[in-house]
CSV table of C-alpha atoms in Angstrom, one decimal:
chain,number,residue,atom,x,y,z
A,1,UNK,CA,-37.4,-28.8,17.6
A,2,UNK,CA,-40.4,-31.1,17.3
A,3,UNK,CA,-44.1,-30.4,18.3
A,4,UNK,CA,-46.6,-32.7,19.7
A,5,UNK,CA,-46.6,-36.0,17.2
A,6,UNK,CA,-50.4,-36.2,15.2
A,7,UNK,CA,-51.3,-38.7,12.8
A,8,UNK,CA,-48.7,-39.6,9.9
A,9,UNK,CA,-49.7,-40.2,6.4
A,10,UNK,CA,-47.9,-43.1,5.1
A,11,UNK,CA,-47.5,-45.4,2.3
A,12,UNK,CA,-47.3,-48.6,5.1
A,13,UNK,CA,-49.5,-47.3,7.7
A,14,UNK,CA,-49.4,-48.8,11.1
A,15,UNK,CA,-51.8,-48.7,14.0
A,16,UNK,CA,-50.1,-50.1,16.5
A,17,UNK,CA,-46.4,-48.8,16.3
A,18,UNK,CA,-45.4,-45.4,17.6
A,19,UNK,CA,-44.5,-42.3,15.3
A,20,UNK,CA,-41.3,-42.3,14.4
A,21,UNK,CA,-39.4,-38.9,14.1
A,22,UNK,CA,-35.8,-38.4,12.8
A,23,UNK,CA,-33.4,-35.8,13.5
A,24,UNK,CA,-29.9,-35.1,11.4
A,25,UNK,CA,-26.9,-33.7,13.4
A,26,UNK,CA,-24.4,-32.3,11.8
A,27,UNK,CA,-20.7,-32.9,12.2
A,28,UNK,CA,-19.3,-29.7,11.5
A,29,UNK,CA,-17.7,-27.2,13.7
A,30,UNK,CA,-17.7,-26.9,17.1
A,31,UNK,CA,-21.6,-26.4,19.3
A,32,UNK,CA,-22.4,-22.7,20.1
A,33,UNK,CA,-25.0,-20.9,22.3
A,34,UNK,CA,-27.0,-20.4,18.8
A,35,UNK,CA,-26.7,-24.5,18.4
A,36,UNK,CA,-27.4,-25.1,22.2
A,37,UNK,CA,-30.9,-22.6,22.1
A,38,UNK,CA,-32.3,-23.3,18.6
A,39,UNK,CA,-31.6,-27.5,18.3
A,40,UNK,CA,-29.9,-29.1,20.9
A,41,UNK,CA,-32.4,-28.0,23.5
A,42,UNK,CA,-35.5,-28.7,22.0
A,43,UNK,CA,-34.6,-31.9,20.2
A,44,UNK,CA,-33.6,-33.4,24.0
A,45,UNK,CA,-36.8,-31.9,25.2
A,46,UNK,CA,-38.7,-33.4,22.6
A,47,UNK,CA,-36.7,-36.6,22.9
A,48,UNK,CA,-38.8,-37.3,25.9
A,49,UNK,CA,-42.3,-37.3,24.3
A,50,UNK,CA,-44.6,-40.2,25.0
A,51,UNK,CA,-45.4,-42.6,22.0
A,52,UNK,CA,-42.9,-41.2,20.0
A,53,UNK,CA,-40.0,-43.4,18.9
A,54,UNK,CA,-36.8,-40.9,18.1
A,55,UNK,CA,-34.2,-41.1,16.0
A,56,UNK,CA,-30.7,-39.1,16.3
A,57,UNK,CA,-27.7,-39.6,13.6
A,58,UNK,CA,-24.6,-37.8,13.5
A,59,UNK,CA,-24.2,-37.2,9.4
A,60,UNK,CA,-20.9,-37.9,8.9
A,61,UNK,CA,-21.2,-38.8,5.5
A,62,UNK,CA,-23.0,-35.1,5.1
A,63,UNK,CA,-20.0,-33.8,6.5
A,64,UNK,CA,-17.2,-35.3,3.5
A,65,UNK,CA,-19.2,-33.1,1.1
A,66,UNK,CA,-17.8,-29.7,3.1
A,67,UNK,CA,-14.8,-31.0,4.7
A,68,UNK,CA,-11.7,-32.9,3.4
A,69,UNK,CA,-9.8,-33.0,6.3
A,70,UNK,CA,-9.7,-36.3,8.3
A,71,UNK,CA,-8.5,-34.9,11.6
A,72,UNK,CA,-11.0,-32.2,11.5
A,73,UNK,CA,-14.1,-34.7,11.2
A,74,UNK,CA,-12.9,-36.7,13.4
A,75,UNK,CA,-13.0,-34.3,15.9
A,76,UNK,CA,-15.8,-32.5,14.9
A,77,UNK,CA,-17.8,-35.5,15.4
A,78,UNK,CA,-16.9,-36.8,19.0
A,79,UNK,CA,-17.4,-32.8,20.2
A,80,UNK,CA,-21.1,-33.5,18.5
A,81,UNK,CA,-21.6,-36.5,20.4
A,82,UNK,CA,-20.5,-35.1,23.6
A,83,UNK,CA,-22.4,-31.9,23.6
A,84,UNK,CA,-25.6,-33.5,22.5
A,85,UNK,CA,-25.1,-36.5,25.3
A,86,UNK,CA,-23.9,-33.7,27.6
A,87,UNK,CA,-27.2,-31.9,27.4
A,88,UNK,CA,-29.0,-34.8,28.7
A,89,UNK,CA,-30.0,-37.0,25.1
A,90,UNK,CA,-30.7,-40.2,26.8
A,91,UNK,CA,-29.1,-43.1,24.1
A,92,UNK,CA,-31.6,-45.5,26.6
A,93,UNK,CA,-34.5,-43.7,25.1
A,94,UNK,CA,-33.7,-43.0,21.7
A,95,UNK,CA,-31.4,-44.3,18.2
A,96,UNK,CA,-28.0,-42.5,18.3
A,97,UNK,CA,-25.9,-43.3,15.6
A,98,UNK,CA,-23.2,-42.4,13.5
A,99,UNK,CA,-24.6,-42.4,10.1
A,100,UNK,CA,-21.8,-44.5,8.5
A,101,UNK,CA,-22.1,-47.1,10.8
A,102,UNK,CA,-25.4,-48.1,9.2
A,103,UNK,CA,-24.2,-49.3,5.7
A,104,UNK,CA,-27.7,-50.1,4.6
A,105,UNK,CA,-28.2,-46.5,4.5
A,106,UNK,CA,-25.4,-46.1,1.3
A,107,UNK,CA,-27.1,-49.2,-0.6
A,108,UNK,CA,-30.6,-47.6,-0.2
A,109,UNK,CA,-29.3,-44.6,-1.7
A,110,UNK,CA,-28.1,-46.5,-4.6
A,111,UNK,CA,-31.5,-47.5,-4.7
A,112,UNK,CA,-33.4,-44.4,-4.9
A,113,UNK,CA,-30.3,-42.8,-7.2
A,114,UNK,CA,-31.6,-45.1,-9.6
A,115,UNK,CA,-35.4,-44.2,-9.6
A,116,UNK,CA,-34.4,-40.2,-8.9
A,117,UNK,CA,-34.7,-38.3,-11.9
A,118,UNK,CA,-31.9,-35.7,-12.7
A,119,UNK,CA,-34.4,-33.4,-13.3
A,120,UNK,CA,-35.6,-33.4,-9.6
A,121,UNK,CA,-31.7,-32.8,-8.6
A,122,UNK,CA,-31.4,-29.9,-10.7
A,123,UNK,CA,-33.6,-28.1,-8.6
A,124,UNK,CA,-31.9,-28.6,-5.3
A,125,UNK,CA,-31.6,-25.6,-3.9
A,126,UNK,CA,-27.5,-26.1,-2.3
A,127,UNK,CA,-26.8,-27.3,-6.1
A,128,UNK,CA,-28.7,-24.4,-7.9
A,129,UNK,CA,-27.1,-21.8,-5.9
A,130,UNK,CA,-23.5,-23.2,-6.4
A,131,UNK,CA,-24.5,-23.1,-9.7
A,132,UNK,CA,-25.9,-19.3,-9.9
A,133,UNK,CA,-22.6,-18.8,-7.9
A,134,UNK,CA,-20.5,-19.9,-10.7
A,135,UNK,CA,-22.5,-18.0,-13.3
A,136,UNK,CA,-22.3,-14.9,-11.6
A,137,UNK,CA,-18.5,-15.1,-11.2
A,138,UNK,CA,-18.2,-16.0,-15.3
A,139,UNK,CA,-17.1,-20.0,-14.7
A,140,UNK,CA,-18.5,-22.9,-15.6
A,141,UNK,CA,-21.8,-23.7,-14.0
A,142,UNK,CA,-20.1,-26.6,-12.3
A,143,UNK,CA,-17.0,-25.3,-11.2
A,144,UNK,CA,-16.0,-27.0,-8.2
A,145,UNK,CA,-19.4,-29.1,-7.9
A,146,UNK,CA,-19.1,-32.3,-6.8
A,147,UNK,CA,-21.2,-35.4,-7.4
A,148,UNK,CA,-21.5,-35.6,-3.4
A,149,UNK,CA,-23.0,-31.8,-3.4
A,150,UNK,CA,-25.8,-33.1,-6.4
A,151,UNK,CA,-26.6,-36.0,-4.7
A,152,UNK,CA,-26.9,-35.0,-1.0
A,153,UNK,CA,-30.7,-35.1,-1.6
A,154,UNK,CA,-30.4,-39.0,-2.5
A,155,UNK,CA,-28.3,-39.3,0.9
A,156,UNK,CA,-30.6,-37.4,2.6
A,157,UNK,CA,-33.9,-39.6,1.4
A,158,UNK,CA,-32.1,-42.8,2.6
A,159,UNK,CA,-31.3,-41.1,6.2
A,160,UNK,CA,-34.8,-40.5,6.1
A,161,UNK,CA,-36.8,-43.6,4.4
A,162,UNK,CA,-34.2,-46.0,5.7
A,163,UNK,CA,-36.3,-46.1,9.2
A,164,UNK,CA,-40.3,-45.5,7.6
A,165,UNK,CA,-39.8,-42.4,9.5
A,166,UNK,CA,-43.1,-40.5,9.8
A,167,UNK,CA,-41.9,-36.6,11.1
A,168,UNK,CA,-38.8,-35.3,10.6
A,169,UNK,CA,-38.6,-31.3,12.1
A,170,UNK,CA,-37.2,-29.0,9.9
A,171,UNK,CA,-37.2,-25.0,9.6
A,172,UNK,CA,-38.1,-23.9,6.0
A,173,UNK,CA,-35.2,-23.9,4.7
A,174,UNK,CA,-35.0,-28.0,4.5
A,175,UNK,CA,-38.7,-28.5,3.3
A,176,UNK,CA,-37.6,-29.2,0.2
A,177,UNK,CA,-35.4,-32.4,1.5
A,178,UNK,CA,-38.5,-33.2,2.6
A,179,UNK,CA,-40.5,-33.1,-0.5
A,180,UNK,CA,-38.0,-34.8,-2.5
A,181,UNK,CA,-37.5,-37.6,-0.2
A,182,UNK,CA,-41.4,-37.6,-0.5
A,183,UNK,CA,-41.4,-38.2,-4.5
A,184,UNK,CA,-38.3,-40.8,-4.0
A,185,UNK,CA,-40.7,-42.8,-2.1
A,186,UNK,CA,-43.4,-42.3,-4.4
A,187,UNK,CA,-42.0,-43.1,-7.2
A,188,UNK,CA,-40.3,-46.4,-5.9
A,189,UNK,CA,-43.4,-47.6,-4.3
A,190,UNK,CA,-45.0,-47.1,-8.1
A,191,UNK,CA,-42.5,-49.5,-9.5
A,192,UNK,CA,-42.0,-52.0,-6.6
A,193,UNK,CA,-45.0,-52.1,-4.5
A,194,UNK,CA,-45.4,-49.7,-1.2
A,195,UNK,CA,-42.6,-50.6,0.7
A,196,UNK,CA,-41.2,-46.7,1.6
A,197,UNK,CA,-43.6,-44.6,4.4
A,198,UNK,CA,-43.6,-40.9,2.6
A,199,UNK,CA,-42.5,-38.8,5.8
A,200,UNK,CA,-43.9,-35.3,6.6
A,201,UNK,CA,-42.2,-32.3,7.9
A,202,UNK,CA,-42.9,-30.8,11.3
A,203,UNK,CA,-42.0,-27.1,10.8
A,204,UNK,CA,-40.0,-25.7,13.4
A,205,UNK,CA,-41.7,-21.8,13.0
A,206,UNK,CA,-40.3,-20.9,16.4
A,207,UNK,CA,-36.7,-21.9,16.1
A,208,UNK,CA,-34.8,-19.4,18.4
A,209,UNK,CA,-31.8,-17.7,17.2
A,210,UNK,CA,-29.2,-16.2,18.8
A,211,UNK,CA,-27.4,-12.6,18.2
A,212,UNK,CA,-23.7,-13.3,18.3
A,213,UNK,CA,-21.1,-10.7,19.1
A,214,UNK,CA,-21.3,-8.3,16.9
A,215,UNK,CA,-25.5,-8.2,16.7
A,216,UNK,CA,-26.1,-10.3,13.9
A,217,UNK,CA,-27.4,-14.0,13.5
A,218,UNK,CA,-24.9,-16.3,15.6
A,219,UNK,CA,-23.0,-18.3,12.9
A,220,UNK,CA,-19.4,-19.5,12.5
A,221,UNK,CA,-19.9,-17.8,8.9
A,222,UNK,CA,-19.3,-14.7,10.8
A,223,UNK,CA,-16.9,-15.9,13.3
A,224,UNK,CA,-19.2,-14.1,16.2
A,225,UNK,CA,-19.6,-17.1,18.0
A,226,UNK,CA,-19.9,-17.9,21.9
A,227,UNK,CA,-18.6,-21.8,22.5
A,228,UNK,CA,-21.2,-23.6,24.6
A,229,UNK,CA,-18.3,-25.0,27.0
A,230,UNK,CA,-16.2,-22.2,26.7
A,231,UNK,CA,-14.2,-22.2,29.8
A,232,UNK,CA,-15.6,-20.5,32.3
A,233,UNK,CA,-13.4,-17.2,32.1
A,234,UNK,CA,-13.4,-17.3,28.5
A,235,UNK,CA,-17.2,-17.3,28.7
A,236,UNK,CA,-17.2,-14.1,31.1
A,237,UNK,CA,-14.7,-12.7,28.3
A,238,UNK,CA,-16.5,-13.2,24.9
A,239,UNK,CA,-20.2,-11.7,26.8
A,240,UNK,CA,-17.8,-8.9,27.6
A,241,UNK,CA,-17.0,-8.4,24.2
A,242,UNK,CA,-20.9,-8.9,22.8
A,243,UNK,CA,-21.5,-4.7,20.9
A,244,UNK,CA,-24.0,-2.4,22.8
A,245,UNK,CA,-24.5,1.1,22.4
A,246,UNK,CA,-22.9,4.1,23.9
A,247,UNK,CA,-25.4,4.8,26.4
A,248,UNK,CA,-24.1,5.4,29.9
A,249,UNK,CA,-25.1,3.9,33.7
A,250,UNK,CA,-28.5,5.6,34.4
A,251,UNK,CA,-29.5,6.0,30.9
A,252,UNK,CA,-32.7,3.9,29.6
A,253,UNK,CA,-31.9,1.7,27.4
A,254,UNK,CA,-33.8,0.0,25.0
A,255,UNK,CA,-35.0,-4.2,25.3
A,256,UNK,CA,-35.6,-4.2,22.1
A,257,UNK,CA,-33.1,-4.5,19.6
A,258,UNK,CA,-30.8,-5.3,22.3
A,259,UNK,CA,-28.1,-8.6,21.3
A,260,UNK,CA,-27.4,-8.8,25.0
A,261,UNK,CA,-31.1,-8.6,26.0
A,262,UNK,CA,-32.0,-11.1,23.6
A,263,UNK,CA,-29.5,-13.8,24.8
A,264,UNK,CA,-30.4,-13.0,28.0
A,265,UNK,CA,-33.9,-13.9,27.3
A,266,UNK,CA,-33.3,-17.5,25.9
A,267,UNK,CA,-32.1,-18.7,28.9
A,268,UNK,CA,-33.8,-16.9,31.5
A,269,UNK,CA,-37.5,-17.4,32.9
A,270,UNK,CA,-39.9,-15.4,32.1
A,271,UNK,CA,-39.9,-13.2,35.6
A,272,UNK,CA,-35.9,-13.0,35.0
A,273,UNK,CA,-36.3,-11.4,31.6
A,274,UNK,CA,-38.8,-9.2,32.5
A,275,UNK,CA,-36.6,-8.2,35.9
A,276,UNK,CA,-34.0,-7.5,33.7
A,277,UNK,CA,-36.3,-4.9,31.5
A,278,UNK,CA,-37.3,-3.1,34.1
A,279,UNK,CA,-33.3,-2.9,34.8
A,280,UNK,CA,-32.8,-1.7,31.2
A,281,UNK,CA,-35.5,1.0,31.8
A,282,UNK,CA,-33.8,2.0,35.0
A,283,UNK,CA,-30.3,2.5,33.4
A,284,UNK,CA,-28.7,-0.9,34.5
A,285,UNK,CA,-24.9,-0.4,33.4
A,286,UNK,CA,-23.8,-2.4,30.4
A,287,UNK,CA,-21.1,-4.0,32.5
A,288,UNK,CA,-23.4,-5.4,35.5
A,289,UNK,CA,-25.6,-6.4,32.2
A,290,UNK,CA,-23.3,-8.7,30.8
A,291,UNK,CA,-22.1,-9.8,34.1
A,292,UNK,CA,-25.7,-10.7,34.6
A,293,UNK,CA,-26.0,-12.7,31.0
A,294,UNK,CA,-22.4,-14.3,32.0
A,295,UNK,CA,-24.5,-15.8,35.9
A,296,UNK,CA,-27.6,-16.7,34.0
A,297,UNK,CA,-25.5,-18.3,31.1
A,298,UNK,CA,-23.2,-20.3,33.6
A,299,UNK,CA,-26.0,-21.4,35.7
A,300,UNK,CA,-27.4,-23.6,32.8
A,301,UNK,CA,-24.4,-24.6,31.1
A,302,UNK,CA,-21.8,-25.2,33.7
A,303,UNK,CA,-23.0,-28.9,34.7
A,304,UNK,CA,-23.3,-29.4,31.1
A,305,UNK,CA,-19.7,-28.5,30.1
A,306,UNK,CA,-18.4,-30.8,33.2
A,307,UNK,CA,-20.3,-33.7,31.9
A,308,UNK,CA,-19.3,-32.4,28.4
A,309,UNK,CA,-15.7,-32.8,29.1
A,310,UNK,CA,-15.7,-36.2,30.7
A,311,UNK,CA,-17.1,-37.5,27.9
A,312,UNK,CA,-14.3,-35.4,25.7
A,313,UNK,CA,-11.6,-37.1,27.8
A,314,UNK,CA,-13.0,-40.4,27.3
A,315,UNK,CA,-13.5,-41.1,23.8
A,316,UNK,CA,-14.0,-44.8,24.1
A,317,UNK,CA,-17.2,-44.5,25.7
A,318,UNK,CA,-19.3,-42.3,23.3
A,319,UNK,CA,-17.7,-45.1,20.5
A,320,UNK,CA,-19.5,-47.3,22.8
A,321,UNK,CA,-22.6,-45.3,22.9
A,322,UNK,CA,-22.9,-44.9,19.1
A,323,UNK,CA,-22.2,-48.5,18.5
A,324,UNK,CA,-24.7,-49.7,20.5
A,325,UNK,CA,-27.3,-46.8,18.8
A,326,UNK,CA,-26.2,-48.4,15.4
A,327,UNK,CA,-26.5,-52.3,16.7
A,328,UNK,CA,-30.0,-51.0,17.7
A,329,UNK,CA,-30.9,-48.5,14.0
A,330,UNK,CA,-29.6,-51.6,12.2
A,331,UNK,CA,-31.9,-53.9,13.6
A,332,UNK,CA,-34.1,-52.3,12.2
A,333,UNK,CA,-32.4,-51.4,8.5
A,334,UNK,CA,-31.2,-54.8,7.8
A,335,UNK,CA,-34.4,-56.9,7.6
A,336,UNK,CA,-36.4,-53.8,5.5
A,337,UNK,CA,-33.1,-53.6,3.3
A,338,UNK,CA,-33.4,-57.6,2.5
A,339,UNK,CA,-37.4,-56.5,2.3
A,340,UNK,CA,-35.7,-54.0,-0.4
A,341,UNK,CA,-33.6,-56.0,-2.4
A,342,UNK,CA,-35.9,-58.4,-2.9
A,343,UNK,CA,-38.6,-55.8,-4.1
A,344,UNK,CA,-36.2,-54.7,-6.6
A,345,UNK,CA,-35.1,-58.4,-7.6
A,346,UNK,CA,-31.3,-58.3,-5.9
A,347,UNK,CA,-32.5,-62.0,-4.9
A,348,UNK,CA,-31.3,-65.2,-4.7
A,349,UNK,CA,-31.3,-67.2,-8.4
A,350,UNK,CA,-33.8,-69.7,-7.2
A,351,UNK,CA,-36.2,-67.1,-5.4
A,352,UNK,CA,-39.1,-67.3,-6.8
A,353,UNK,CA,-40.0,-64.2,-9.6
A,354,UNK,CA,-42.7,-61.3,-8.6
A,355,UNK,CA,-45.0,-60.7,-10.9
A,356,UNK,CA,-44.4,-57.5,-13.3
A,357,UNK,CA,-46.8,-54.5,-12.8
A,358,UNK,CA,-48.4,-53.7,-16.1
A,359,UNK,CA,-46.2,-50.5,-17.1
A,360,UNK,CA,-49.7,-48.2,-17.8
A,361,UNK,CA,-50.4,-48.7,-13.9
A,362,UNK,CA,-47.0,-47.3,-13.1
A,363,UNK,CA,-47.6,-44.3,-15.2
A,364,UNK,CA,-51.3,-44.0,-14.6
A,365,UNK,CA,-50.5,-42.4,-10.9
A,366,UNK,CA,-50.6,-38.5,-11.2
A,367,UNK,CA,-50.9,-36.8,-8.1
A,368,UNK,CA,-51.8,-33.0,-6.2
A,369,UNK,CA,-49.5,-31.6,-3.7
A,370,UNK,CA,-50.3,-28.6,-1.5
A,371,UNK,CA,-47.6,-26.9,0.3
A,372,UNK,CA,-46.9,-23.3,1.4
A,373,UNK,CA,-44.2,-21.4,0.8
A,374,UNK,CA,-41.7,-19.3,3.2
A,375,UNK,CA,-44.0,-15.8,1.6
A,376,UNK,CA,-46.3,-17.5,3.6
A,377,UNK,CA,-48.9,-18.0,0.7
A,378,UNK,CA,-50.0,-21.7,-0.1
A,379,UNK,CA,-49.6,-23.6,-3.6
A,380,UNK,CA,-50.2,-27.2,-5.0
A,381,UNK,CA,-48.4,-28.7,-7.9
A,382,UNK,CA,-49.4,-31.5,-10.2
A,383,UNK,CA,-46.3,-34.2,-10.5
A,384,UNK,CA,-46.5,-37.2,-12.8
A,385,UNK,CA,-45.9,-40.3,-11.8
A,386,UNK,CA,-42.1,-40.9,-12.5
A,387,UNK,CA,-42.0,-37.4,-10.3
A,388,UNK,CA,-42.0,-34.7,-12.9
A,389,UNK,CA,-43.5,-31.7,-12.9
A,390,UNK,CA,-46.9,-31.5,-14.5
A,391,UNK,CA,-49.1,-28.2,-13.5
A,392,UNK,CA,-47.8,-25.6,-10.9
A,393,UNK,CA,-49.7,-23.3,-9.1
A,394,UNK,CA,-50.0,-19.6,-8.3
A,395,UNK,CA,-50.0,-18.2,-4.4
A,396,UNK,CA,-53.0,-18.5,-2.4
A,397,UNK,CA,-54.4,-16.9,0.7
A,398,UNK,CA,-55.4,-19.7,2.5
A,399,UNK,CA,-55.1,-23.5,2.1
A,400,UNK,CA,-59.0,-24.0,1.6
A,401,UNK,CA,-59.3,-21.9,-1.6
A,402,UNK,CA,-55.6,-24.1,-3.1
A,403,UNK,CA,-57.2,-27.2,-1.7
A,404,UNK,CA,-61.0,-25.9,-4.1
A,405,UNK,CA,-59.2,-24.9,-6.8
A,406,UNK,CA,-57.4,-29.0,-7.0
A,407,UNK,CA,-60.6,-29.8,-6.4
A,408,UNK,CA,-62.0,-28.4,-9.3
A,409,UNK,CA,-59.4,-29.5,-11.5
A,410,UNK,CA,-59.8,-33.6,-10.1
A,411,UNK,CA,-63.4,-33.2,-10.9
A,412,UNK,CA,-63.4,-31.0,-14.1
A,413,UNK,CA,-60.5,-32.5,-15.7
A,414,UNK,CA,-58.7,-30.6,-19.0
A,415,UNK,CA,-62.2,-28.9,-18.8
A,416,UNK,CA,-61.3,-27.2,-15.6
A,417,UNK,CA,-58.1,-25.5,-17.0
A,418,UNK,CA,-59.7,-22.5,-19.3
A,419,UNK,CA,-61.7,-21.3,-16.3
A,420,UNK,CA,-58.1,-21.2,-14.2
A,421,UNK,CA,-55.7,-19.4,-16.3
A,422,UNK,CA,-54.0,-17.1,-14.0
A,423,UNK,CA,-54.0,-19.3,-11.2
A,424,UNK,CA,-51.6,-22.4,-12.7
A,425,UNK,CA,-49.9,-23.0,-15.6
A,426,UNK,CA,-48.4,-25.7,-17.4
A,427,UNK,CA,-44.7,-26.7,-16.7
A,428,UNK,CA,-42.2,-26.0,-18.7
A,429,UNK,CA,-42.0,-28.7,-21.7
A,430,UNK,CA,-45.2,-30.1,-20.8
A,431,UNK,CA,-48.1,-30.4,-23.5
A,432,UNK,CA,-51.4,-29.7,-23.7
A,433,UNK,CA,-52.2,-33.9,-24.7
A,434,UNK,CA,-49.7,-34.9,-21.4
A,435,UNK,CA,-51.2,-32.6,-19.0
A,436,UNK,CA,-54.9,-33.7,-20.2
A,437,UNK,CA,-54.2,-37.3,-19.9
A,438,UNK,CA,-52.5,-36.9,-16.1
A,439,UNK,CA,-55.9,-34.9,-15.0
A,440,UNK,CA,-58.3,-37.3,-17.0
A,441,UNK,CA,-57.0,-39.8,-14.5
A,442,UNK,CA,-58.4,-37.7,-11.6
A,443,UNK,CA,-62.3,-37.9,-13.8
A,444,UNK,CA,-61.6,-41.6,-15.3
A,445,UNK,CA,-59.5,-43.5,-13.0
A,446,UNK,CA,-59.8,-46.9,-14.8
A,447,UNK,CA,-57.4,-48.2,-16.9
């Protein structure tokens, strides 16, 4: 799930503490094969990393947004715990905490609710398609939209900021999280002084995923789903039931394509996968097939799911295990949240005052951000201080020619824009006088 730490960027640099990474878990559901292979594996593995200091929260407070039933997250939540400790997540090595055990984390989102513009909200991508949702079906834009679905993105900047985390792995999807928490920090640090680290995503461009039953992408959406500690004959069952072709024994069949090939391959090494193509070639049977995929599955998981249900039949000590993870997280949360609320001015009466930043320095900030894009082109965006967006981008082929063409603007100024027009445009509501003021910044810094 994570890659090799590098060099963080941050608004409080430090030399001499370790990176910090940060990994949500969600408490939803039960763990699957497709959990097990594309996040609980890695993020173990990667657990282990030298000089990297992890942290591992089981978002409980995520959860309330998609679940209202008490019983069910609950449950959901100490099956997390247990497959994640069951998989070998050492709680010696890393944080591992129960998000709402850290109740610093819901007063820094407070915080950052307050310096978050709805703007920035409306753009979340979980809100916007609830929203398109609606609109397609005739309602109400905000038909069954909650404040808790608008505002995960606050939430999900304190999980993140909370801890000065410096990587936090991702697939695509979530980059955007990423960015927002990004211009929450920003835009805090403006007004209070740079007390928030702005974290960077690790992309996860590898992340394996699973086929389920029926051929398509693993997912309890489609209720095609393997368990991870499925019982042992109820494991030999479901890979029974996984869809292949109508080929008979001693027909080739074909790797490629092939659901049961491909979840063979995730858990075998590299001379068992390629023993078993040479099998496919040679007309293995679909039923010694799947009884090889059941041998190679239980080989891996079988210790797991013993340890897994210990720690199911004792609930008492993974409470003990998360409370200790949160004694740890909040030794850390409580002294930057008092470092917080005194930057913001929740002090004591006889404290003394900070001194006001002159406004024009807290507007005077503009700044370029390159990023690329699941079409795999790359694209910068000019964002006022306060966040909004100022100048966006077209696509470009590589990051040098979007990483020339800011340059050109920060040294050409409102000059630069005439000779550019095709490649970025202004944002919508922004004015020729507003956009030449932010890029005069870039040619005239002083106030």
């Amino acid at each position: 799930m994570t890659t090799a730490p590098s060099t963080a960027s941050s608004a409080v640099p430090s030399t001499d503490s370790p990176q910090r990474f940060l990994t949500g878990i969600t408490t939803t559901g039960t763990p699957h094969l497709g959990n097990f292979v594309g996040s609980i594996r890695p993020s173990v593995a990667a657990s282990r990393l030298p000089g990297v200091q992890s942290f591992y929260f089981l978002a409980d407070y995520h959860a309330l947004i998609k679940c209202d039933e008490p019983a069910r997250i609950q449950r959901s939540t100490l099956e997390i715990a247990a497959s994640w400790l069951a998989a070998g997540l050492d709680p010696e090595r890393v944080m591992f905490y129960r998000q709402s055990d850290i109740p610093e984390i819901p007063e820094l989102t407070w915080l950052l609710t307050c310096v978050t513009g709805k703007g920035v909200l409306n753009r979340a991508h979980a809100y916007k398609a609830s929203v398109d949702k609606n609109e397609a079906a005739g309602h109400d834009p905000d038909t069954d939209v909650t404040a808790g679905l608008f505002m995960y993105p606050v939430l999900m900047g304190a999980d993140i900021l909370m801890f000065r985390t410096h990587k936090v792995p991702v697939g695509r999807d979530q980059i955007q999280h990423i960015e927002m928490a990004r211009d929450m920090a920003q835009r805090f640090n403006h007004l209070y002084g740079e007390h928030l680290v702005l974290p960077e995503a690790v992309i996860e461009e590898s992340v394996a995923l699973l086929p389920g039953l029926d051929g398509r992408k693993m997912s309890k959406s489609y209720d095609n789903t393997i368990p991870l500690f499925a019982p042992r004959e109820q494991l030999r069952k479901l890979i029974a039931g996984i869809l292949t072709d109508s080929r008979a024994p001693g027909e080739p069949k074909e790797a490629e394509g092939s659901a049961l090939f491909q979840i063979y391959q995730a858990f075998a090494s590299a001379a068992e996968t390629s023993a078993l193509r040479q099998a496919y070639a040679d007309g293995i049977s679909w039923g010694d097939a799947k009884q090889l995929l059941f041998e190679r599955i239980d080989q891996e998981v079988a210790p797991m799911r013993e340890r897994y249900h210990a720690f199911i039949d004792n609930p008492d000590q993974i409470e003990a295990i998360l409370q200790a993870g949160a004694q740890k997280a909040r030794q850390v949360a409580s002294p930057f949240m008092a470092e917080l609320r005194q930057a913001v001015g929740l002090r004591r009466l006889g404290a003394p005052a900070t001194v006001k930043k002159d406004k024009t320095a807290k507007t005077a900030a503009p700044a370029f951000k390159q990023y690329r894009e699941a079409d795999g082109r790359f694209y910068f965006k000019l964002l006022a201080a306060d966040a909004r967006l100022l100048l966006q981008s077209q696509g470009f082929d590589s990051p040098r020619d979007a990483a020339q063409t800011i340059k050109l603007l920060q040294q050409g100024g409102p000059a630069a824009l005439a000779s550019l027009q095709g490649q970025v445009e202004a944002a919508q509501g922004i004015g020729d006088s507003e956009l030449a003021v932010a890029l005069k910044f870039f040619t005239d810094p002083s106030p």
